[in-house]
PDB file of C-alpha atoms in Angstrom:
ATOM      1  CA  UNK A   1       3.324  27.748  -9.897  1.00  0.00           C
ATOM      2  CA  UNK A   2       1.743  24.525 -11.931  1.00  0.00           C
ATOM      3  CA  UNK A   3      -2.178  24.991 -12.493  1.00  0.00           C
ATOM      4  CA  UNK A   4      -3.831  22.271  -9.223  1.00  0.00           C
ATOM      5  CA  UNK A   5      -4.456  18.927 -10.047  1.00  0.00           C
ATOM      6  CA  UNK A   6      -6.960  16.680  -8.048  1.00  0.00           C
ATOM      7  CA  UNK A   7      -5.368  13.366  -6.787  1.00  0.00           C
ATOM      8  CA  UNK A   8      -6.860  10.515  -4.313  1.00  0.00           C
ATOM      9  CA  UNK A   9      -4.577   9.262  -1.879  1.00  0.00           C
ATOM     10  CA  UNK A  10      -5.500   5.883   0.179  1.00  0.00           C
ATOM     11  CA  UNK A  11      -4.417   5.647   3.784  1.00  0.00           C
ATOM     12  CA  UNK A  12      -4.222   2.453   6.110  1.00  0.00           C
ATOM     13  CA  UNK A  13      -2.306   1.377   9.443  1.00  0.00           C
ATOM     14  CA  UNK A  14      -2.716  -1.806  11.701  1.00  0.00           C
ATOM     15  CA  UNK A  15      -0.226  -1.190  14.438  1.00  0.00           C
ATOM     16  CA  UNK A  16      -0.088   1.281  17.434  1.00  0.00           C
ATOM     17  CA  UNK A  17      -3.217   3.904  17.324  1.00  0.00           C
ATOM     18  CA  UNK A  18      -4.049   3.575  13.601  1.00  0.00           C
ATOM     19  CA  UNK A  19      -7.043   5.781  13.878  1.00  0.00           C
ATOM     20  CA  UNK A  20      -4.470   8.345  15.105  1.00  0.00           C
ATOM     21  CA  UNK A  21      -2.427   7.694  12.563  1.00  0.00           C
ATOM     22  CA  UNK A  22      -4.220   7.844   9.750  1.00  0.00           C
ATOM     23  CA  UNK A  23      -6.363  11.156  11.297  1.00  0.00           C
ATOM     24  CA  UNK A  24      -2.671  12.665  11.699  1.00  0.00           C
ATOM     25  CA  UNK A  25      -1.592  11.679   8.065  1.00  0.00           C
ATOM     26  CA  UNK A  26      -4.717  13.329   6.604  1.00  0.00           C
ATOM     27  CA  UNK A  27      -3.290  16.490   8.260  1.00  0.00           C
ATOM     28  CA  UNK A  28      -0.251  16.069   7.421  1.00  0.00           C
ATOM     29  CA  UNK A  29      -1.462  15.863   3.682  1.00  0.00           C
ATOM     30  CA  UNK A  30      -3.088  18.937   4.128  1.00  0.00           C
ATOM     31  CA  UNK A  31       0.029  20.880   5.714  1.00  0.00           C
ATOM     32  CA  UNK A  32       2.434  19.636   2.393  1.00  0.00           C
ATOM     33  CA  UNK A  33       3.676  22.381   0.165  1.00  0.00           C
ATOM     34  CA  UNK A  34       1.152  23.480  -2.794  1.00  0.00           C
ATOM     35  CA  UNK A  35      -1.277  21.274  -1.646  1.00  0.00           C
ATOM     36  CA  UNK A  36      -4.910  20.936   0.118  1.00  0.00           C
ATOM     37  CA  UNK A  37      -7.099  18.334   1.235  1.00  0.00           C
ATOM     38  CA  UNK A  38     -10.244  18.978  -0.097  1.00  0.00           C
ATOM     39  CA  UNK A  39     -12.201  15.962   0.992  1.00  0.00           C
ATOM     40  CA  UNK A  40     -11.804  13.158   3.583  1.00  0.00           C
ATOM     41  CA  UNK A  41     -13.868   9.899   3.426  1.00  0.00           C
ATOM     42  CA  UNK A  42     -14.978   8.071   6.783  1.00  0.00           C
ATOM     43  CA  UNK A  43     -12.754   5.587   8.524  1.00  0.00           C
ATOM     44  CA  UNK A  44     -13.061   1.767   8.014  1.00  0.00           C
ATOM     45  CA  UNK A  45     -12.110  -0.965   9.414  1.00  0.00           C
ATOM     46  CA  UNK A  46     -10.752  -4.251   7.293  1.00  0.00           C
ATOM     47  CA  UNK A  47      -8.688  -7.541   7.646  1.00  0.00           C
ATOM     48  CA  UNK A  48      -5.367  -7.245   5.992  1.00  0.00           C
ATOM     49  CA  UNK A  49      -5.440  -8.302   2.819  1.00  0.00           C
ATOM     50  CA  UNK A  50      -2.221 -11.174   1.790  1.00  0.00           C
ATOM     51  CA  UNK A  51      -1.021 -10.656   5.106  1.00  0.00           C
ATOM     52  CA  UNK A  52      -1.500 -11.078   8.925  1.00  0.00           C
ATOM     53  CA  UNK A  53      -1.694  -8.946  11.889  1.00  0.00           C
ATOM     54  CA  UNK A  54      -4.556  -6.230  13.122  1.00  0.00           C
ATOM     55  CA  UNK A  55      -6.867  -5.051  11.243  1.00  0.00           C
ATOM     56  CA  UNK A  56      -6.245  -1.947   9.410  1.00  0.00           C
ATOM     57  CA  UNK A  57      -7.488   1.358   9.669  1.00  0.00           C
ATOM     58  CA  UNK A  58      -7.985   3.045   6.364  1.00  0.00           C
ATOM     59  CA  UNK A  59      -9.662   5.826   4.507  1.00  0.00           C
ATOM     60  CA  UNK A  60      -8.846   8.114   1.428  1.00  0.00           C
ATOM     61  CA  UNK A  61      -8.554  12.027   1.202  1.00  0.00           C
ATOM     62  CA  UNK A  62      -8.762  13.837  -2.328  1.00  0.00           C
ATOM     63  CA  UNK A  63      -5.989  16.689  -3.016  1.00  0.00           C
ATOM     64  CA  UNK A  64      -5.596  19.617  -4.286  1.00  0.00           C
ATOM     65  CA  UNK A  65      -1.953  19.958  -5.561  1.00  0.00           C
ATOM     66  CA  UNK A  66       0.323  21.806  -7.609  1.00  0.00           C
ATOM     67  CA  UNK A  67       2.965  19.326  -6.532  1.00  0.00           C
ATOM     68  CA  UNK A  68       4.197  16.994  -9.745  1.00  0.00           C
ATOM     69  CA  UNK A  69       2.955  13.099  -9.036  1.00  0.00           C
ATOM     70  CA  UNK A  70       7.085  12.420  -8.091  1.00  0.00           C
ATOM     71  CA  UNK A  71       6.995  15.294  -5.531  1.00  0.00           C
ATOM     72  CA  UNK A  72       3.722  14.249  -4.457  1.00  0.00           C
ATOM     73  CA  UNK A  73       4.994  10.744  -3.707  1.00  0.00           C
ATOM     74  CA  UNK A  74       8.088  12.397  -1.991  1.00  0.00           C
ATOM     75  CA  UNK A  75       5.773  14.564   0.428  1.00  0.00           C
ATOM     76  CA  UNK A  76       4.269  10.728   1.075  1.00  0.00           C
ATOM     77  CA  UNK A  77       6.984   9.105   1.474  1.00  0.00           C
ATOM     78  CA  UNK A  78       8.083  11.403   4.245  1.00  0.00           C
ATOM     79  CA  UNK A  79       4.802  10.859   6.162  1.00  0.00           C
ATOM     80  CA  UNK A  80       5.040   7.442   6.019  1.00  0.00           C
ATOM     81  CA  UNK A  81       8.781   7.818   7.611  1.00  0.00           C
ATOM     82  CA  UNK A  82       7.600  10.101  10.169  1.00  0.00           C
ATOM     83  CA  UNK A  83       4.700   8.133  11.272  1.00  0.00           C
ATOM     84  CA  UNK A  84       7.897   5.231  11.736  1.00  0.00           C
ATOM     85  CA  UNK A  85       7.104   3.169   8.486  1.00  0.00           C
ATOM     86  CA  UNK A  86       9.232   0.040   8.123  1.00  0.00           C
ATOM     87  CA  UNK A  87       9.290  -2.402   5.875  1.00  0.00           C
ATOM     88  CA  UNK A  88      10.868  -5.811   6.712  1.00  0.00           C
ATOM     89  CA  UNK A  89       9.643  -7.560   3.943  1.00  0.00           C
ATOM     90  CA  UNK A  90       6.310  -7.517   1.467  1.00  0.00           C
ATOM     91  CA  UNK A  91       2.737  -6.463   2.944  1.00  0.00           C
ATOM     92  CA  UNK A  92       3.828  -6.284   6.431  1.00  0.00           C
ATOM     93  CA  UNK A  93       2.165  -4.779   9.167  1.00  0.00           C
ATOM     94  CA  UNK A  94       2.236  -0.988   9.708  1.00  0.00           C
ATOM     95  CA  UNK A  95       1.766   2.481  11.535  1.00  0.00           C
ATOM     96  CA  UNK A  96       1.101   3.824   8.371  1.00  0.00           C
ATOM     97  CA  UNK A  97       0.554   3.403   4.310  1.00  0.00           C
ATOM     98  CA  UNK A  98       0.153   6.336   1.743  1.00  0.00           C
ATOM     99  CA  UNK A  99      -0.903   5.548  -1.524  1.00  0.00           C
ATOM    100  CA  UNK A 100      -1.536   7.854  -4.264  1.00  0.00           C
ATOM    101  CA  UNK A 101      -4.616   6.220  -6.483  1.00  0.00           C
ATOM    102  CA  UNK A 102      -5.426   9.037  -8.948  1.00  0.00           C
ATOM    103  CA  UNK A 103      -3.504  12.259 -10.081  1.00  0.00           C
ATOM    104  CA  UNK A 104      -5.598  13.655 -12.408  1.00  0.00           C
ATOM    105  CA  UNK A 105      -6.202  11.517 -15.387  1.00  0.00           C
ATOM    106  CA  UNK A 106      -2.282  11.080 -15.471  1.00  0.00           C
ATOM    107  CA  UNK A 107      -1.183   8.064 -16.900  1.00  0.00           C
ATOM    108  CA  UNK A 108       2.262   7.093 -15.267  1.00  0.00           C
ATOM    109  CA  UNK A 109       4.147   3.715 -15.234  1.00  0.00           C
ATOM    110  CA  UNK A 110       7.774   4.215 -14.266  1.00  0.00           C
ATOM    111  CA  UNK A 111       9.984   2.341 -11.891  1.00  0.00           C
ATOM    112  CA  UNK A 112       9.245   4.170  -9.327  1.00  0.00           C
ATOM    113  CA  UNK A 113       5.455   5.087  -9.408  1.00  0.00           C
ATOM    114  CA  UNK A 114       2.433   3.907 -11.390  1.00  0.00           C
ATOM    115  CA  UNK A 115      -1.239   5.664 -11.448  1.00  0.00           C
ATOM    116  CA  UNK A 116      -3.592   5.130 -11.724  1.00  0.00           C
ATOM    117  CA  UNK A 117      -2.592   2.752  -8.623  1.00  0.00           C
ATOM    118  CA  UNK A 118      -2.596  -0.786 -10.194  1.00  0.00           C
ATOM    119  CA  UNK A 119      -4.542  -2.844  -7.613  1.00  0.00           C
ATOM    120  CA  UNK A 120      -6.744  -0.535  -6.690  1.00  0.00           C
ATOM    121  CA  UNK A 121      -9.903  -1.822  -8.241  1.00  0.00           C
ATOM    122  CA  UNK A 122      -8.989  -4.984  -6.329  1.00  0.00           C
ATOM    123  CA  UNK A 123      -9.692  -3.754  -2.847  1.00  0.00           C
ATOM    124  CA  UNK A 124     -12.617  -2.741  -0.940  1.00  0.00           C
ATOM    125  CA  UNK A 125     -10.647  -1.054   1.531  1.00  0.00           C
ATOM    126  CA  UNK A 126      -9.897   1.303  -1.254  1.00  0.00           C
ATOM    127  CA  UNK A 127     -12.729   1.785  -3.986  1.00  0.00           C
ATOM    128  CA  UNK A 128     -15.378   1.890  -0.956  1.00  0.00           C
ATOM    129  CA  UNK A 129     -13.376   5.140   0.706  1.00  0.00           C
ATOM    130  CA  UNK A 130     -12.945   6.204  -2.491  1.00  0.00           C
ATOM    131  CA  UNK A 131     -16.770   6.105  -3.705  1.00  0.00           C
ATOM    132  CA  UNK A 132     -18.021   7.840  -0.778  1.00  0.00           C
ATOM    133  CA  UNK A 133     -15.976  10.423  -1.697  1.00  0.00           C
ATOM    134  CA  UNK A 134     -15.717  10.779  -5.217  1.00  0.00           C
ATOM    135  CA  UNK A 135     -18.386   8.552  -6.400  1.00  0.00           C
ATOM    136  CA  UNK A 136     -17.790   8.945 -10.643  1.00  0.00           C
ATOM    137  CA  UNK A 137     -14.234   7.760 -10.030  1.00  0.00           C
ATOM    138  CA  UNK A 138     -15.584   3.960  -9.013  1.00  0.00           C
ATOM    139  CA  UNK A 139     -17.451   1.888 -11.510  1.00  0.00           C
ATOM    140  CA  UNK A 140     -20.593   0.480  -9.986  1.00  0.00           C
ATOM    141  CA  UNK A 141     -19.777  -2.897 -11.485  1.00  0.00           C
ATOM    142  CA  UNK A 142     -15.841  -2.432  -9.488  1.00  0.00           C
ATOM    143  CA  UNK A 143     -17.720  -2.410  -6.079  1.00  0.00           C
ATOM    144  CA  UNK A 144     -20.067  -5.121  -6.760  1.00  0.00           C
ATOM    145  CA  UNK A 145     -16.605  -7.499  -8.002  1.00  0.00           C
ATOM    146  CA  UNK A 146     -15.731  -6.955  -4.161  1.00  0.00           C
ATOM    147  CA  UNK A 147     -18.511  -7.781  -2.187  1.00  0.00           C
ATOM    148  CA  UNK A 148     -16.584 -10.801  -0.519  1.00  0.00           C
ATOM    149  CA  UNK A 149     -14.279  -8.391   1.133  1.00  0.00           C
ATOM    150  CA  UNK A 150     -15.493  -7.580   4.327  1.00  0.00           C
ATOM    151  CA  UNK A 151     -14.859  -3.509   5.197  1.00  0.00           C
ATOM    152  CA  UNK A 152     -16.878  -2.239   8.185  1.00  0.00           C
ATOM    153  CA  UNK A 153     -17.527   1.927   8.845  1.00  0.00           C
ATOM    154  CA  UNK A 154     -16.541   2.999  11.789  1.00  0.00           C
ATOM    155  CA  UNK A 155     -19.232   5.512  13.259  1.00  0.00           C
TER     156      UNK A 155
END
């Protein structure tokens, strides 16, 4: 078995019960082969971001895995499926989103899967989950770039 590595997956949904959801994906992550969620930040609540619809539910988890980053994505992919993921065209609304941010200090940039993720550091709904749980990952001067962005905790 391949020696852990610690990766930092994002999570959002804006349609049916996306606090459900994304509570459901987080144990879902935890239940995938070789793998272990060793941290889960609080939920928040944002506006979609280059898109319409409800707001979105989102939150990050950081992983334990002995999974490679393509077999990681796989194991994401298949939640997102499950959960009924479609995608009718670019940013629309859905029951559930699984992005992986960080594996490691991997480097990746293939057709199919880039990390770390390249937009991150342009969302608040992602650096803010992301800080509270792993606050060395997130620049301080990242966070303060995003202060327009409006992302509420939900208690």
């Amino acid at each position: 078995m391949r020696e852990p590595v610690t990766a930092y997956v994002a999570l959002g949904a804006n349609l049916g019960d996306a606090q459900q959801a994304v509570r459901a994906a987080m144990d879902r992550l935890d239940a995938l082969a070789q793998t272990r969620v060793t941290a889960r930040s609080s939920l928040y609540r944002t506006a979609p971001v280059g898109a319409s619809g409800p707001d979105f539910i989102n939150a990050v988890v950081r992983l334990q895995t002995a999974l490679t980053a393509p077999d990681l994505l796989d194991g994401l992919l298949a939640a997102e499926l499950d959960a009924g993921r479609e995608r009718p065209f670019p940013n629309a609304p859905r029951t559930l989103d699984l992005d992986l941010l960080l594996y490691g200090d991997a480097r990746i940039d293939s057709p199919r899967l880039t990390v770390p993720h390249p937009r991150m550091r342009e969302r608040a709904f992602v650096l803010v989950p992301l800080a509270e749980i792993a606050p060395t990952a997130v620049p301080p001067n990242a966070l303060a770039a995003l202060t327009s962005q409006v992302i509420a905790r939900i208690p």
